[in-house]
Amino acid sequence: MGGNKIVVYKEPGRVEIEDHDPPKLEVPADVSKSKGLTQKAVHGVILRNVATNICGSDQHMVRGRTTAPPGQTLGHEITGEIVEKGEDVQFLDVGDIVSVPFNIACGRCRNCREGQTGVCLNVNPARAGSAYGYVDMGGWEGGQAEYVMVPFADFNCLKFPDRAQALEKIRDLAMLSDIFPTGYHGAYTAGVTTGSTVYIAGAGPVGLAAAHSAQLLGAAVVIVGDRNKQRLEQARSFGCETVDISLDASLEDQVAEILGVNEVDCAVDAVGFEASGHGADAGEQPAAVLNSIMSVTRAGGRLGIPGLYVTGDPGAPDPDAKEGTLKVRLGLGWAKSHSFTTGQCPVLKYNRGLMMSILHGKAQIAKAVNATVIPLDEAPRGYQEFDQGAARKYVLDPHGMIPAA
């Protein structure tokens, strides 16, 4: 196998490619010690990564907006080929190409058994829930790499039924590890159904995935809001209406111009804690999107909140926000009888169905998010361009296995 090139956070605004030892079939020592697991991962597999993506959640760390330490390995969106498996892996084989949920889940705890794989109880000493290459998520090595170890593989890995078909559609299938299920989760938990009018806050990759998901779920009108004109243009490219929150016209007034009424049936927050206020000169306001989706959603409506909120933000604009305490108008949500769904998407709940939608031509998620393939060595450029607002979803190709478009 040789070494293992991997993307590493060095300091705010800078990532580098480092050579690490190849992964072993072992769980992190802290997880093993605190959870009573054997360190040897007989239940795991090692993947040669076919595709591994840059995510907005990674970008929060790289901007210095989390407590991630220098040296944190990065990457939790993983699609790969099995090159080694532990002796307890029963239903997967070397050569299989699989999608890996960004949630690391044991498949055995109460939460996993109840389908809440985003908050597994056995894979993180610090809290419920874990992920590859992420701060405070258990110390699992990141997946923006040539190779990665996946534990509890029979439970976590989604095998693609046909290798040739998988490689042909790999740009779409690479989105199954996170943003497509996450966007779908936002739309689904917001109650999007046939004929719904939907507002999606944020036209980054997750927002675009939520918008495409809302279309799959039967929405009559999908409205996407952002202040990045290129990203709004990308949303319009697959049939969404758009509003520009950098304009002085209120969100409600812009929605009314589209729908004839100033509210929607349901809404999705695909922005998270680095939210901006409304208007040309508005600065960062961490609760702005949460408050705006309550304002624009009808009484009795539902709100899906897949956007990331954190408990530690060194760059927050005020002391409360630094610990995740935000000025949310909960009274408004209460008065309108809104339902809220927050937290990590439980990817395993959705990924097989979304895979089938891709394989049978019903979903074109790579087109919706403008998937753009670059070599692993160009990850620093991808991070820089993404941070500057590029209307793209960067897909890293560590081994040159992604066919030319």
PDB file of C-alpha atoms in Angstrom, residues 183 186-187 190-192 196-203 206-208 210-211 214 219-227 232 235 240-246 249-252 254-256 258-259 261-271 276-278 288-298 302-306:
ATOM      1  CA  GLY A 183     -29.856  18.081   2.091  1.00  0.00           C
ATOM      2  CA  GLY A 186     -33.323  18.954   5.759  1.00  0.00           C
ATOM      3  CA  ALA A 187     -36.123  18.880   3.200  1.00  0.00           C
ATOM      4  CA  ALA A 190     -39.192  20.184   7.027  1.00  0.00           C
ATOM      5  CA  GLY A 191     -42.153  18.217   5.696  1.00  0.00           C
ATOM      6  CA  VAL A 192     -41.639  18.872   1.987  1.00  0.00           C
ATOM      7  CA  SER A 196     -45.103  22.348  -1.086  1.00  0.00           C
ATOM      8  CA  THR A 197     -43.636  25.825  -1.305  1.00  0.00           C
ATOM      9  CA  VAL A 198     -40.167  25.730   0.230  1.00  0.00           C
ATOM     10  CA  TYR A 199     -37.525  28.262   1.235  1.00  0.00           C
ATOM     11  CA  ILE A 200     -33.915  27.048   1.369  1.00  0.00           C
ATOM     12  CA  ALA A 201     -31.544  29.399   3.194  1.00  0.00           C
ATOM     13  CA  GLY A 202     -28.098  29.037   1.642  1.00  0.00           C
ATOM     14  CA  ALA A 203     -26.965  28.177  -1.883  1.00  0.00           C
ATOM     15  CA  VAL A 206     -25.846  21.471   1.073  1.00  0.00           C
ATOM     16  CA  GLY A 207     -28.417  24.132   0.230  1.00  0.00           C
ATOM     17  CA  LEU A 208     -28.354  23.106  -3.425  1.00  0.00           C
ATOM     18  CA  ALA A 210     -31.649  20.389  -0.196  1.00  0.00           C
ATOM     19  CA  ALA A 211     -33.218  22.239  -3.112  1.00  0.00           C
ATOM     20  CA  ALA A 214     -37.199  19.215  -2.347  1.00  0.00           C
ATOM     21  CA  ALA A 219     -42.298  20.591  -4.108  1.00  0.00           C
ATOM     22  CA  ALA A 220     -44.250  22.971  -6.321  1.00  0.00           C
ATOM     23  CA  VAL A 221     -41.838  25.888  -5.804  1.00  0.00           C
ATOM     24  CA  VAL A 222     -38.337  25.859  -4.338  1.00  0.00           C
ATOM     25  CA  ILE A 223     -36.888  29.257  -3.413  1.00  0.00           C
ATOM     26  CA  VAL A 224     -33.177  29.503  -2.571  1.00  0.00           C
ATOM     27  CA  GLY A 225     -31.746  32.503  -0.731  1.00  0.00           C
ATOM     28  CA  ASP A 226     -28.114  33.666  -0.607  1.00  0.00           C
ATOM     29  CA  ARG A 227     -25.964  36.755  -1.114  1.00  0.00           C
ATOM     30  CA  LEU A 232     -27.871  31.800  -6.889  1.00  0.00           C
ATOM     31  CA  ALA A 235     -29.672  27.274  -8.092  1.00  0.00           C
ATOM     32  CA  CYS A 240     -35.168  26.993  -8.475  1.00  0.00           C
ATOM     33  CA  GLU A 241     -36.448  30.473  -7.803  1.00  0.00           C
ATOM     34  CA  THR A 242     -34.010  32.709  -5.917  1.00  0.00           C
ATOM     35  CA  VAL A 243     -33.892  35.643  -3.521  1.00  0.00           C
ATOM     36  CA  ASP A 244     -30.852  37.818  -2.866  1.00  0.00           C
ATOM     37  CA  ILE A 245     -30.525  38.603   0.836  1.00  0.00           C
ATOM     38  CA  SER A 246     -27.928  41.277   0.144  1.00  0.00           C
ATOM     39  CA  ALA A 249     -35.950  44.341   0.010  1.00  0.00           C
ATOM     40  CA  SER A 250     -37.047  42.076   2.851  1.00  0.00           C
ATOM     41  CA  LEU A 251     -37.098  38.308   2.524  1.00  0.00           C
ATOM     42  CA  GLU A 252     -40.877  38.324   2.949  1.00  0.00           C
ATOM     43  CA  GLN A 254     -39.083  38.916  -2.217  1.00  0.00           C
ATOM     44  CA  VAL A 255     -40.976  35.706  -1.450  1.00  0.00           C
ATOM     45  CA  ALA A 256     -44.264  37.529  -2.084  1.00  0.00           C
ATOM     46  CA  ILE A 258     -42.569  34.925  -6.392  1.00  0.00           C
ATOM     47  CA  LEU A 259     -45.566  33.307  -4.683  1.00  0.00           C
ATOM     48  CA  VAL A 261     -47.966  35.580  -0.523  1.00  0.00           C
ATOM     49  CA  ASN A 262     -45.138  36.399   1.865  1.00  0.00           C
ATOM     50  CA  GLU A 263     -44.717  32.968   3.441  1.00  0.00           C
ATOM     51  CA  VAL A 264     -43.830  29.392   2.531  1.00  0.00           C
ATOM     52  CA  ASP A 265     -45.060  26.039   3.770  1.00  0.00           C
ATOM     53  CA  CYS A 266     -41.682  24.985   5.149  1.00  0.00           C
ATOM     54  CA  ALA A 267     -38.042  26.018   5.240  1.00  0.00           C
ATOM     55  CA  VAL A 268     -34.506  24.647   5.524  1.00  0.00           C
ATOM     56  CA  ASP A 269     -31.473  26.252   7.185  1.00  0.00           C
ATOM     57  CA  ALA A 270     -28.474  25.119   5.128  1.00  0.00           C
ATOM     58  CA  VAL A 271     -26.186  27.890   6.415  1.00  0.00           C
ATOM     59  CA  SER A 276     -25.038  36.847   7.702  1.00  0.00           C
ATOM     60  CA  GLY A 277     -27.779  39.334   8.374  1.00  0.00           C
ATOM     61  CA  HIS A 278     -30.136  40.746   5.735  1.00  0.00           C
ATOM     62  CA  ALA A 288     -30.053  35.446  11.459  1.00  0.00           C
ATOM     63  CA  VAL A 289     -31.033  32.433   9.367  1.00  0.00           C
ATOM     64  CA  LEU A 290     -32.859  30.673  12.195  1.00  0.00           C
ATOM     65  CA  ASN A 291     -34.909  33.803  12.812  1.00  0.00           C
ATOM     66  CA  SER A 292     -35.548  34.457   9.116  1.00  0.00           C
ATOM     67  CA  ILE A 293     -36.872  30.957   8.412  1.00  0.00           C
ATOM     68  CA  MET A 294     -39.285  31.302  11.334  1.00  0.00           C
ATOM     69  CA  SER A 295     -40.418  34.668   9.985  1.00  0.00           C
ATOM     70  CA  VAL A 296     -41.088  33.372   6.482  1.00  0.00           C
ATOM     71  CA  THR A 297     -42.649  29.989   7.329  1.00  0.00           C
ATOM     72  CA  ARG A 298     -46.408  29.733   7.812  1.00  0.00           C
ATOM     73  CA  ARG A 302     -41.839  22.757   9.906  1.00  0.00           C
ATOM     74  CA  LEU A 303     -38.178  23.741   9.803  1.00  0.00           C
ATOM     75  CA  GLY A 304     -35.295  21.461   8.861  1.00  0.00           C
ATOM     76  CA  ILE A 305     -31.955  22.631  10.243  1.00  0.00           C
ATOM     77  CA  PRO A 306     -29.045  20.624   8.781  1.00  0.00           C
TER      78      PRO A 306
END
